Short mmCIF file of C-alpha atoms in Angstrom, two decimals:
data_model
loop_
_atom_site.label_atom_id
_atom_site.label_comp_id
_atom_site.label_asym_id
_atom_site.label_seq_id
_atom_site.Cartn_x
_atom_site.Cartn_y
_atom_site.Cartn_z
CA UNK A 212 156.03 202.60 149.48
CA UNK A 213 155.56 200.56 146.06
CA UNK A 214 156.37 202.10 142.46
CA UNK A 215 153.85 201.39 139.99
CA UNK A 216 154.58 200.27 136.58
CA UNK A 217 154.99 202.42 133.91
CA UNK A 218 153.02 199.76 131.27
CA UNK A 219 150.39 199.39 133.80
CA UNK A 220 147.10 201.42 132.76
CA UNK A 221 144.74 202.35 135.01
CA UNK A 222 141.20 199.99 135.57
CA UNK A 223 139.47 203.23 135.56
CA UNK A 224 139.46 206.71 135.01
CA UNK A 225 137.47 209.58 135.31
CA UNK A 226 140.08 212.13 133.30
CA UNK A 227 140.58 209.21 130.12
CA UNK A 228 139.54 211.89 126.63
CA UNK A 229 139.30 210.29 123.36
CA UNK A 230 143.56 210.16 122.50
CA UNK A 231 142.90 207.91 119.07
CA UNK A 232 140.44 208.52 116.00
CA UNK A 233 141.04 205.84 113.06
CA UNK A 234 139.46 206.61 109.65
CA UNK A 235 136.79 203.55 108.59
CA UNK A 236 134.56 203.40 105.51
CA UNK A 237 130.77 201.71 105.62
CA UNK A 238 130.67 200.51 108.58
CA UNK A 239 127.85 200.38 111.75
CA UNK A 240 128.59 203.41 113.64
CA UNK A 241 127.24 205.09 115.70
CA UNK A 242 127.61 209.08 117.54
CA UNK A 243 127.14 209.22 121.37
CA UNK A 244 127.01 212.62 123.28
CA UNK A 245 128.07 212.47 127.36
CA UNK A 246 128.33 208.03 127.04
CA UNK A 247 130.61 206.65 129.97
CA UNK A 248 132.77 203.52 130.16
CA UNK A 249 135.19 202.76 132.86
CA UNK A 250 134.01 206.34 134.26
CA UNK A 251 135.36 208.47 131.74
CA UNK A 252 133.26 210.40 129.96
CA UNK A 253 133.38 211.00 126.07
CA UNK A 254 131.26 211.60 123.34
CA UNK A 255 132.44 210.43 119.59
CA UNK A 256 131.47 208.09 116.52
CA UNK A 257 132.50 204.38 117.63
CA UNK A 258 132.57 201.39 115.35
CA UNK A 259 130.48 198.78 116.60
CA UNK A 260 131.40 195.21 117.27
CA UNK A 261 128.05 193.63 115.76
CA UNK A 262 126.07 195.65 114.47
CA UNK A 263 122.44 197.13 116.20
CA UNK A 264 123.19 192.79 117.83
CA UNK A 265 126.08 195.74 120.16
CA UNK A 266 123.47 197.55 121.67
CA UNK A 267 122.28 195.34 124.58
CA UNK A 268 120.01 196.23 127.62
CA UNK A 269 121.79 195.90 130.75
CA UNK A 270 120.36 196.11 134.06
CA UNK A 271 118.06 198.81 133.32
CA UNK A 272 119.40 200.94 130.77
CA UNK A 273 121.48 199.90 127.46
CA UNK A 274 125.10 199.29 126.08
CA UNK A 275 127.35 198.85 122.87
CA UNK A 276 129.90 196.59 122.62
CA UNK A 277 132.08 199.09 120.94
CA UNK A 278 135.97 198.41 119.43
CA UNK A 279 137.79 200.46 121.50
CA UNK A 280 141.75 201.13 123.25
CA UNK A 281 142.00 201.78 127.09
CA UNK A 282 144.83 204.03 127.58
CA UNK A 283 146.36 202.35 124.19
CA UNK A 284 146.00 198.25 124.90
CA UNK A 285 143.27 196.16 123.60
CA UNK A 286 141.28 194.51 126.16
CA UNK A 287 141.71 190.53 125.48
CA UNK A 288 139.16 188.82 126.85
CA UNK A 289 135.62 191.00 124.83
CA UNK A 290 135.77 194.49 123.41
CA UNK A 291 134.41 197.50 125.98
CA UNK A 292 130.69 197.51 126.71
CA UNK A 293 130.08 201.58 126.38
CA UNK A 294 127.18 202.77 128.34
CA UNK A 295 124.81 204.30 126.91
CA UNK A 296 122.55 205.64 130.27
CA UNK A 297 122.20 209.00 130.43
CA UNK A 298 123.97 209.61 126.79
CA UNK A 299 122.15 211.03 122.81
CA UNK A 300 122.83 208.26 121.28
CA UNK A 301 122.87 208.32 117.32
CA UNK A 302 122.91 205.02 114.44
CA UNK A 303 124.88 205.40 111.42
CA UNK A 304 124.47 202.59 109.25
CA UNK A 305 126.93 202.73 107.04
CA UNK A 306 129.57 205.18 108.50
CA UNK A 307 132.79 205.86 106.90
CA UNK A 308 135.45 209.10 108.70
CA UNK A 309 136.93 208.76 111.53
CA UNK A 310 136.26 207.13 114.97
CA UNK A 311 136.69 206.98 118.22
CA UNK A 312 139.98 203.81 118.91
CA UNK A 313 141.50 204.53 122.24
CA UNK A 314 140.71 206.30 125.42
CA UNK A 315 142.63 207.12 127.82
#
C-alpha cells in the first residue's frame, strides 16, 4: 500500500472546520451560516476578493469569491468560490474584525 505524503492536502473534506482567523479592517465581507466549500459546511465571516463583484450566479446558485486558505495552503490559480446555496448570507460592506482565513 502506498503511503500518503503528510504535505498533501485533500481535494475535498466533509470534516474540514475553521482553523484560523485573521483580523481585518474596513473590508467588504459577508457573514455566512451553513456555506459550503470543497464538501465542508461552515459558518463565519469571510473577506471577499472584490466587494459585491465577488458574488456571482453559477449553475442556478450563488457563489462568493473569498480570501480563504484550504488546509493552510493558498490556492495558486484563484481565490476559492464559496457555495452560498442553502446558506444564510449577510453583507458587511465596511467590516472590521476577525474573518475566517483557513479551513482545514
